[in-house]
């Protein structure tokens, strides 16, 4: 531990998490790789490390039910899952999950997202999140992405290499987020310019920031410029260059 930050690649169990929690109460950022803890270990972290703001799991091997303890991290602002083969094999009943009250950012990178129950539970626990970042997540189809609408306060969405997500699946969630301000879509091959509806185009026109490059052939930015949508509402449109 150095200055409130702790990173480990050593396999950590509940005992290790509890010892860490009891001896590092001023912890601000925690990164765990291959962690084998459970609900009890995460609860101990949340109850003892009340200053914890940033929590990252790399390739976790947590026992079923651990996700319900995340809400004990009352000051958590950023939660990241990286290279995880699952979220939680049995997160339990929705009413027992709780919510992380201060959470601002949820990052999922190179994760397997195929299970409806655990994905729903994740979005419920992260229900207050403002920014959602999804990169290179496998199995993330429209029905799973639809669960992101459970997060009502989203202001920023970043999608990269989400190859199973379609334009329709994206639109249904975006239109449900009344406070959305920033959208970035990069290299998502099933999202097509030709399938952008007038409703979605209207949403684009009022965003504070839009980066739209779902594939290398995307021409939507030029089309929008041609009909004057760059200027509407004093907002701006940015197209990512390949």
JSON list of N, CA and C in Angstrom, two decimals, residues 39 65-74 76 79 91-103 117-129 150-151:
[
{"chain": "A", "resi": 39, "resn": "UNK", "atom": "N", "xyz": [-18.87, -12.59, -0.49]},
{"chain": "A", "resi": 39, "resn": "UNK", "atom": "CA", "xyz": [-19.67, -11.51, 0.10]},
{"chain": "A", "resi": 39, "resn": "UNK", "atom": "C", "xyz": [-19.01, -10.96, 1.36]},
{"chain": "A", "resi": 65, "resn": "UNK", "atom": "N", "xyz": [-22.71, -14.62, -5.04]},
{"chain": "A", "resi": 65, "resn": "UNK", "atom": "CA", "xyz": [-23.35, -13.74, -4.06]},
{"chain": "A", "resi": 65, "resn": "UNK", "atom": "C", "xyz": [-22.53, -12.53, -3.64]},
{"chain": "A", "resi": 66, "resn": "UNK", "atom": "N", "xyz": [-21.30, -12.40, -4.17]},
{"chain": "A", "resi": 66, "resn": "UNK", "atom": "CA", "xyz": [-20.43, -11.31, -3.72]},
{"chain": "A", "resi": 66, "resn": "UNK", "atom": "C", "xyz": [-20.96, -9.93, -4.12]},
{"chain": "A", "resi": 67, "resn": "UNK", "atom": "N", "xyz": [-21.70, -9.87, -5.24]},
{"chain": "A", "resi": 67, "resn": "UNK", "atom": "CA", "xyz": [-22.13, -8.57, -5.77]},
{"chain": "A", "resi": 67, "resn": "UNK", "atom": "C", "xyz": [-23.04, -7.82, -4.79]},
{"chain": "A", "resi": 68, "resn": "UNK", "atom": "N", "xyz": [-23.79, -8.56, -3.99]},
{"chain": "A", "resi": 68, "resn": "UNK", "atom": "CA", "xyz": [-24.71, -7.93, -3.04]},
{"chain": "A", "resi": 68, "resn": "UNK", "atom": "C", "xyz": [-23.97, -7.14, -1.96]},
{"chain": "A", "resi": 69, "resn": "UNK", "atom": "N", "xyz": [-22.68, -7.42, -1.78]},
{"chain": "A", "resi": 69, "resn": "UNK", "atom": "CA", "xyz": [-21.90, -6.71, -0.76]},
{"chain": "A", "resi": 69, "resn": "UNK", "atom": "C", "xyz": [-21.32, -5.40, -1.28]},
{"chain": "A", "resi": 70, "resn": "UNK", "atom": "N", "xyz": [-21.39, -5.18, -2.59]},
{"chain": "A", "resi": 70, "resn": "UNK", "atom": "CA", "xyz": [-20.76, -3.99, -3.16]},
{"chain": "A", "resi": 70, "resn": "UNK", "atom": "C", "xyz": [-21.38, -2.70, -2.62]},
{"chain": "A", "resi": 71, "resn": "UNK", "atom": "N", "xyz": [-22.65, -2.75, -2.29]},
{"chain": "A", "resi": 71, "resn": "UNK", "atom": "CA", "xyz": [-23.33, -1.54, -1.80]},
{"chain": "A", "resi": 71, "resn": "UNK", "atom": "C", "xyz": [-22.82, -1.09, -0.44]},
{"chain": "A", "resi": 72, "resn": "UNK", "atom": "N", "xyz": [-22.04, -1.93, 0.26]},
{"chain": "A", "resi": 72, "resn": "UNK", "atom": "CA", "xyz": [-21.42, -1.51, 1.53]},
{"chain": "A", "resi": 72, "resn": "UNK", "atom": "C", "xyz": [-20.30, -0.49, 1.27]},
{"chain": "A", "resi": 73, "resn": "UNK", "atom": "N", "xyz": [-19.84, -0.44, 0.03]},
{"chain": "A", "resi": 73, "resn": "UNK", "atom": "CA", "xyz": [-18.81, 0.56, -0.34]},
{"chain": "A", "resi": 73, "resn": "UNK", "atom": "C", "xyz": [-19.53, 1.88, -0.62]},
{"chain": "A", "resi": 74, "resn": "UNK", "atom": "N", "xyz": [-19.90, 2.56, 0.44]},
{"chain": "A", "resi": 74, "resn": "UNK", "atom": "CA", "xyz": [-20.81, 3.70, 0.34]},
{"chain": "A", "resi": 74, "resn": "UNK", "atom": "C", "xyz": [-20.20, 4.91, -0.36]},
{"chain": "A", "resi": 76, "resn": "UNK", "atom": "N", "xyz": [-17.91, 4.62, -2.88]},
{"chain": "A", "resi": 76, "resn": "UNK", "atom": "CA", "xyz": [-17.32, 4.17, -4.14]},
{"chain": "A", "resi": 76, "resn": "UNK", "atom": "C", "xyz": [-17.81, 5.04, -5.30]},
{"chain": "A", "resi": 79, "resn": "UNK", "atom": "N", "xyz": [-16.11, 1.88, -10.43]},
{"chain": "A", "resi": 79, "resn": "UNK", "atom": "CA", "xyz": [-16.06, 0.42, -10.32]},
{"chain": "A", "resi": 79, "resn": "UNK", "atom": "C", "xyz": [-15.70, -0.15, -11.69]},
{"chain": "A", "resi": 91, "resn": "UNK", "atom": "N", "xyz": [-26.21, -13.97, -7.96]},
{"chain": "A", "resi": 91, "resn": "UNK", "atom": "CA", "xyz": [-26.24, -12.73, -7.18]},
{"chain": "A", "resi": 91, "resn": "UNK", "atom": "C", "xyz": [-27.37, -12.63, -6.17]},
{"chain": "A", "resi": 92, "resn": "UNK", "atom": "N", "xyz": [-28.33, -13.56, -6.24]},
{"chain": "A", "resi": 92, "resn": "UNK", "atom": "CA", "xyz": [-29.42, -13.53, -5.28]},
{"chain": "A", "resi": 92, "resn": "UNK", "atom": "C", "xyz": [-30.59, -12.67, -5.72]},
{"chain": "A", "resi": 93, "resn": "UNK", "atom": "N", "xyz": [-31.52, -12.43, -4.81]},
{"chain": "A", "resi": 93, "resn": "UNK", "atom": "CA", "xyz": [-32.72, -11.68, -5.11]},
{"chain": "A", "resi": 93, "resn": "UNK", "atom": "C", "xyz": [-32.41, -10.20, -5.31]},
{"chain": "A", "resi": 94, "resn": "UNK", "atom": "N", "xyz": [-33.14, -9.58, -6.22]},
{"chain": "A", "resi": 94, "resn": "UNK", "atom": "CA", "xyz": [-32.91, -8.17, -6.53]},
{"chain": "A", "resi": 94, "resn": "UNK", "atom": "C", "xyz": [-33.05, -7.29, -5.29]},
{"chain": "A", "resi": 95, "resn": "UNK", "atom": "N", "xyz": [-34.03, -7.60, -4.45]},
{"chain": "A", "resi": 95, "resn": "UNK", "atom": "CA", "xyz": [-34.30, -6.75, -3.29]},
{"chain": "A", "resi": 95, "resn": "UNK", "atom": "C", "xyz": [-33.21, -6.81, -2.23]},
{"chain": "A", "resi": 96, "resn": "UNK", "atom": "N", "xyz": [-32.29, -7.76, -2.34]},
{"chain": "A", "resi": 96, "resn": "UNK", "atom": "CA", "xyz": [-31.20, -7.87, -1.38]},
{"chain": "A", "resi": 96, "resn": "UNK", "atom": "C", "xyz": [-29.89, -7.24, -1.88]},
{"chain": "A", "resi": 97, "resn": "UNK", "atom": "N", "xyz": [-29.92, -6.64, -3.06]},
{"chain": "A", "resi": 97, "resn": "UNK", "atom": "CA", "xyz": [-28.67, -6.18, -3.66]},
{"chain": "A", "resi": 97, "resn": "UNK", "atom": "C", "xyz": [-28.19, -4.83, -3.13]},
{"chain": "A", "resi": 98, "resn": "UNK", "atom": "N", "xyz": [-29.09, -3.90, -2.92]},
{"chain": "A", "resi": 98, "resn": "UNK", "atom": "CA", "xyz": [-28.67, -2.56, -2.52]},
{"chain": "A", "resi": 98, "resn": "UNK", "atom": "C", "xyz": [-28.12, -1.79, -3.71]},
{"chain": "A", "resi": 99, "resn": "UNK", "atom": "N", "xyz": [-27.74, -0.53, -3.46]},
{"chain": "A", "resi": 99, "resn": "UNK", "atom": "CA", "xyz": [-27.23, 0.36, -4.50]},
{"chain": "A", "resi": 99, "resn": "UNK", "atom": "C", "xyz": [-26.01, 1.10, -3.98]},
{"chain": "A", "resi": 100, "resn": "UNK", "atom": "N", "xyz": [-25.00, 1.27, -4.83]},
{"chain": "A", "resi": 100, "resn": "UNK", "atom": "CA", "xyz": [-23.84, 2.11, -4.47]},
{"chain": "A", "resi": 100, "resn": "UNK", "atom": "C", "xyz": [-24.25, 3.57, -4.65]},
{"chain": "A", "resi": 101, "resn": "UNK", "atom": "N", "xyz": [-24.45, 4.29, -3.56]},
{"chain": "A", "resi": 101, "resn": "UNK", "atom": "CA", "xyz": [-25.09, 5.61, -3.64]},
{"chain": "A", "resi": 101, "resn": "UNK", "atom": "C", "xyz": [-24.27, 6.68, -4.35]},
{"chain": "A", "resi": 102, "resn": "UNK", "atom": "N", "xyz": [-22.93, 6.58, -4.29]},
{"chain": "A", "resi": 102, "resn": "UNK", "atom": "CA", "xyz": [-22.07, 7.64, -4.82]},
{"chain": "A", "resi": 102, "resn": "UNK", "atom": "C", "xyz": [-21.42, 7.28, -6.15]},
{"chain": "A", "resi": 103, "resn": "UNK", "atom": "N", "xyz": [-21.77, 6.14, -6.72]},
{"chain": "A", "resi": 103, "resn": "UNK", "atom": "CA", "xyz": [-21.08, 5.65, -7.91]},
{"chain": "A", "resi": 103, "resn": "UNK", "atom": "C", "xyz": [-21.29, 6.57, -9.11]},
{"chain": "A", "resi": 117, "resn": "UNK", "atom": "N", "xyz": [-29.24, -12.66, -15.55]},
{"chain": "A", "resi": 117, "resn": "UNK", "atom": "CA", "xyz": [-29.45, -12.40, -14.13]},
{"chain": "A", "resi": 117, "resn": "UNK", "atom": "C", "xyz": [-28.30, -11.59, -13.54]},
{"chain": "A", "resi": 118, "resn": "UNK", "atom": "N", "xyz": [-27.07, -11.99, -13.79]},
{"chain": "A", "resi": 118, "resn": "UNK", "atom": "CA", "xyz": [-25.94, -11.29, -13.19]},
{"chain": "A", "resi": 118, "resn": "UNK", "atom": "C", "xyz": [-25.75, -9.90, -13.81]},
{"chain": "A", "resi": 119, "resn": "UNK", "atom": "N", "xyz": [-26.04, -9.78, -15.11]},
{"chain": "A", "resi": 119, "resn": "UNK", "atom": "CA", "xyz": [-25.93, -8.46, -15.74]},
{"chain": "A", "resi": 119, "resn": "UNK", "atom": "C", "xyz": [-26.98, -7.51, -15.18]},
{"chain": "A", "resi": 120, "resn": "UNK", "atom": "N", "xyz": [-28.20, -8.00, -15.01]},
{"chain": "A", "resi": 120, "resn": "UNK", "atom": "CA", "xyz": [-29.24, -7.18, -14.40]},
{"chain": "A", "resi": 120, "resn": "UNK", "atom": "C", "xyz": [-28.85, -6.76, -12.99]},
{"chain": "A", "resi": 121, "resn": "UNK", "atom": "N", "xyz": [-28.31, -7.69, -12.22]},
{"chain": "A", "resi": 121, "resn": "UNK", "atom": "CA", "xyz": [-27.91, -7.39, -10.85]},
{"chain": "A", "resi": 121, "resn": "UNK", "atom": "C", "xyz": [-26.82, -6.33, -10.81]},
{"chain": "A", "resi": 122, "resn": "UNK", "atom": "N", "xyz": [-25.87, -6.42, -11.75]},
{"chain": "A", "resi": 122, "resn": "UNK", "atom": "CA", "xyz": [-24.81, -5.42, -11.81]},
{"chain": "A", "resi": 122, "resn": "UNK", "atom": "C", "xyz": [-25.38, -4.03, -12.05]},
{"chain": "A", "resi": 123, "resn": "UNK", "atom": "N", "xyz": [-26.29, -3.91, -13.02]},
{"chain": "A", "resi": 123, "resn": "UNK", "atom": "CA", "xyz": [-26.86, -2.60, -13.32]},
{"chain": "A", "resi": 123, "resn": "UNK", "atom": "C", "xyz": [-27.76, -2.09, -12.18]},
{"chain": "A", "resi": 124, "resn": "UNK", "atom": "N", "xyz": [-28.36, -2.99, -11.43]},
{"chain": "A", "resi": 124, "resn": "UNK", "atom": "CA", "xyz": [-29.16, -2.56, -10.28]},
{"chain": "A", "resi": 124, "resn": "UNK", "atom": "C", "xyz": [-28.26, -1.99, -9.18]},
{"chain": "A", "resi": 125, "resn": "UNK", "atom": "N", "xyz": [-27.18, -2.70, -8.89]},
{"chain": "A", "resi": 125, "resn": "UNK", "atom": "CA", "xyz": [-26.24, -2.23, -7.86]},
{"chain": "A", "resi": 125, "resn": "UNK", "atom": "C", "xyz": [-25.62, -0.90, -8.28]},
{"chain": "A", "resi": 126, "resn": "UNK", "atom": "N", "xyz": [-25.40, -0.75, -9.59]},
{"chain": "A", "resi": 126, "resn": "UNK", "atom": "CA", "xyz": [-24.79, 0.47, -10.14]},
{"chain": "A", "resi": 126, "resn": "UNK", "atom": "C", "xyz": [-25.86, 1.42, -10.66]},
{"chain": "A", "resi": 127, "resn": "UNK", "atom": "N", "xyz": [-27.03, 1.39, -10.10]},
{"chain": "A", "resi": 127, "resn": "UNK", "atom": "CA", "xyz": [-28.17, 2.13, -10.61]},
{"chain": "A", "resi": 127, "resn": "UNK", "atom": "C", "xyz": [-28.00, 3.64, -10.65]},
{"chain": "A", "resi": 128, "resn": "UNK", "atom": "N", "xyz": [-27.10, 4.19, -9.82]},
{"chain": "A", "resi": 128, "resn": "UNK", "atom": "CA", "xyz": [-26.90, 5.64, -9.77]},
{"chain": "A", "resi": 128, "resn": "UNK", "atom": "C", "xyz": [-25.76, 6.13, -10.66]},
{"chain": "A", "resi": 129, "resn": "UNK", "atom": "N", "xyz": [-25.18, 5.22, -11.44]},
{"chain": "A", "resi": 129, "resn": "UNK", "atom": "CA", "xyz": [-23.99, 5.56, -12.21]},
{"chain": "A", "resi": 129, "resn": "UNK", "atom": "C", "xyz": [-24.27, 6.64, -13.25]},
{"chain": "A", "resi": 150, "resn": "UNK", "atom": "N", "xyz": [-31.88, 0.32, -16.63]},
{"chain": "A", "resi": 150, "resn": "UNK", "atom": "CA", "xyz": [-32.14, 0.35, -15.19]},
{"chain": "A", "resi": 150, "resn": "UNK", "atom": "C", "xyz": [-31.36, 1.48, -14.52]},
{"chain": "A", "resi": 151, "resn": "UNK", "atom": "N", "xyz": [-30.29, 1.91, -15.16]},
{"chain": "A", "resi": 151, "resn": "UNK", "atom": "CA", "xyz": [-29.50, 3.04, -14.66]},
{"chain": "A", "resi": 151, "resn": "UNK", "atom": "C", "xyz": [-30.10, 4.32, -15.22]}
]
